[in-house]
């Protein structure tokens, strides 16, 4: 059966890798991102590889923009069966210097944005009696992360939200799972984090901290997302799936 996935933050990094990977499984992709120009680049890559995708420029924290994007996706490609809530922002500040404005903005995008997008696509999944909600959190929510109170808190909220969605919508044929990555190299966020934070150390030192001594790649996350989106993962819900080179065991 042909499926449609909405992937947020898919103009770059992990989201773009998920778009390309899911398209290889025959899934049509709604590439949603704030950065409309780069959405078009992801769409061009998917199409060049034989897939089907459309660009949806939207801010996940704006319910009207999300509703418009989901409506366009439905018309152009069909009802949404899979959502990958991947778009996020981060920031580094000692807790006592974290401003209320930064705290609220990070939660508004990462947690409230996930709420808004999921609420908009769930009716399609309920109508089909089938759905996959896949949320991208962060290992910062599992371990804590110095100077990342707002980000880690927003990602912890995503884990709790995922479990709740799993409980509420499992009887309707919808699974909800969460992947909390740790150190995925080569994305805008990870490169900026290394530049902005004195806490992370060098990339080489960070890569060497796990049993699997290499940097994580966007394709590592995309592979797990593809499995969670598949029929084979239909008995998996409410789970935190660590794709972290064994850094958290
Ligand atoms: N890269 C890592 O090491 C790492 C580690 C842990 C968790 N993560 C998580 O993985 C996900 C992807 O990270 P990445 O490294 O690919 O990041 P990235 O910054 O490279 O990509 C994120 C994308 O989200 C988009 N975005 C930001 N705010 C948005 C909004 N309001 N509406 C729509 N789109 C918006 C950006 O434009 C960007 O294209 C994020 O949820 C991040 O928290 C990444």
Short mmCIF file of C-alpha atoms and ligand atoms in Angstrom, two decimals, residues 7-17 32-36 38-39 56-62 65-66 85-90 105 108-110 113-114 117 135-140 148 151 154-155 158 179-194 216 218 221, ligand 1:
data_model
loop_
_atom_site.label_atom_id
_atom_site.label_comp_id
_atom_site.label_asym_id
_atom_site.label_seq_id
_atom_site.Cartn_x
_atom_site.Cartn_y
_atom_site.Cartn_z
CA UNK A 7 8.70 14.91 7.92
CA UNK A 8 9.43 18.16 9.75
CA UNK A 9 12.82 19.83 9.63
CA UNK A 10 13.44 17.88 6.43
CA UNK A 11 15.32 20.62 4.60
CA UNK A 12 18.59 19.50 6.16
CA UNK A 13 20.44 17.04 8.37
CA UNK A 14 18.60 14.13 9.93
CA UNK A 15 15.22 15.15 8.47
CA UNK A 16 16.55 15.24 4.92
CA UNK A 17 18.19 11.82 5.43
CA UNK A 32 8.27 20.51 5.78
CA UNK A 33 10.68 23.12 7.06
CA UNK A 34 11.00 26.82 7.89
CA UNK A 35 13.60 26.98 5.12
CA UNK A 36 11.46 26.71 2.00
CA UNK A 38 16.23 24.09 1.15
CA UNK A 39 12.98 22.07 1.26
CA UNK A 56 6.07 22.57 2.43
CA UNK A 57 7.51 25.79 3.83
CA UNK A 58 6.01 26.21 7.31
CA UNK A 59 6.79 26.97 10.93
CA UNK A 60 5.77 24.00 13.10
CA UNK A 61 4.96 26.31 15.99
CA UNK A 62 2.28 28.13 13.94
CA UNK A 65 0.85 27.39 8.74
CA UNK A 66 0.86 23.72 9.74
CA UNK A 85 8.55 15.11 14.25
CA UNK A 86 12.18 16.07 13.72
CA UNK A 87 12.36 19.89 13.48
CA UNK A 88 13.95 21.50 16.51
CA UNK A 89 16.11 24.32 17.77
CA UNK A 90 18.69 24.33 20.54
CA UNK A 105 10.94 29.72 22.32
CA UNK A 108 7.38 26.41 21.59
CA UNK A 109 9.24 24.88 18.64
CA UNK A 110 10.38 21.52 19.99
CA UNK A 113 5.44 22.24 17.51
CA UNK A 114 5.35 18.44 17.91
CA UNK A 117 1.86 18.82 13.90
CA UNK A 135 9.47 11.62 17.33
CA UNK A 136 13.11 12.67 17.33
CA UNK A 137 14.11 13.69 20.86
CA UNK A 138 17.66 13.84 22.23
CA UNK A 139 19.87 11.88 24.60
CA UNK A 140 20.08 15.18 26.52
CA UNK A 148 20.94 22.78 27.89
CA UNK A 151 16.44 21.94 25.15
CA UNK A 154 11.63 20.12 25.72
CA UNK A 155 13.00 16.77 24.54
CA UNK A 158 8.61 14.75 23.71
CA UNK A 179 14.41 8.15 18.98
CA UNK A 180 16.74 10.24 21.15
CA UNK A 181 19.93 10.65 19.06
CA UNK A 182 23.30 11.46 20.54
CA UNK A 183 25.98 13.20 18.50
CA UNK A 184 24.99 12.94 14.86
CA UNK A 185 27.68 14.69 12.89
CA UNK A 186 27.50 16.91 9.84
CA UNK A 187 24.17 18.60 10.53
CA UNK A 188 23.64 22.32 11.01
CA UNK A 189 22.66 21.73 14.63
CA UNK A 190 25.61 19.54 15.57
CA UNK A 191 28.18 21.76 13.83
CA UNK A 192 26.71 24.87 15.49
CA UNK A 193 26.63 23.09 18.85
CA UNK A 194 30.35 22.29 18.61
CA UNK A 216 26.78 9.03 14.33
CA UNK A 218 22.03 11.11 9.77
CA UNK A 221 18.75 7.70 12.46
N1 LIG B 1 22.62 16.33 15.35
C1 LIG B 1 22.69 15.82 16.57
O1 LIG B 1 23.79 15.51 17.07
C2 LIG B 1 21.42 15.60 17.36
C3 LIG B 1 21.56 15.05 18.64
C4 LIG B 1 20.40 14.85 19.38
C5 LIG B 1 19.17 15.17 18.86
N2 LIG B 1 19.08 15.69 17.62
C6 LIG B 1 17.73 16.02 17.12
O2 LIG B 1 17.59 15.57 15.79
C7 LIG B 1 16.70 16.43 15.08
C8 LIG B 1 17.36 16.90 13.80
O3 LIG B 1 18.59 17.53 14.13
P1 LIG B 1 19.65 18.01 13.04
O4 LIG B 1 20.96 17.86 13.69
O5 LIG B 1 19.38 17.38 11.71
O6 LIG B 1 19.28 19.58 13.02
P2 LIG B 1 19.38 20.67 11.86
O7 LIG B 1 19.47 21.99 12.58
O8 LIG B 1 20.45 20.33 10.90
O9 LIG B 1 17.96 20.56 11.15
C9 LIG B 1 16.78 20.96 11.80
C10 LIG B 1 15.82 21.52 10.78
O10 LIG B 1 14.66 21.98 11.49
C11 LIG B 1 14.23 23.18 10.88
N3 LIG B 1 13.42 23.95 11.82
C12 LIG B 1 13.84 24.60 12.93
N4 LIG B 1 12.81 25.24 13.50
C13 LIG B 1 11.71 24.98 12.74
C14 LIG B 1 10.35 25.38 12.81
N5 LIG B 1 9.91 26.19 13.79
N6 LIG B 1 9.50 24.94 11.86
C15 LIG B 1 9.94 24.16 10.86
N7 LIG B 1 11.22 23.75 10.73
C16 LIG B 1 12.10 24.18 11.66
C17 LIG B 1 15.51 23.89 10.48
O11 LIG B 1 15.27 24.86 9.47
C18 LIG B 1 16.40 22.74 10.02
O12 LIG B 1 16.30 22.53 8.62
C19 LIG B 1 16.34 17.55 16.04
O13 LIG B 1 15.13 17.25 16.67
C20 LIG B 1 17.47 17.51 17.06
O14 LIG B 1 17.09 18.04 18.32
C21 LIG B 1 20.18 15.93 16.85
#
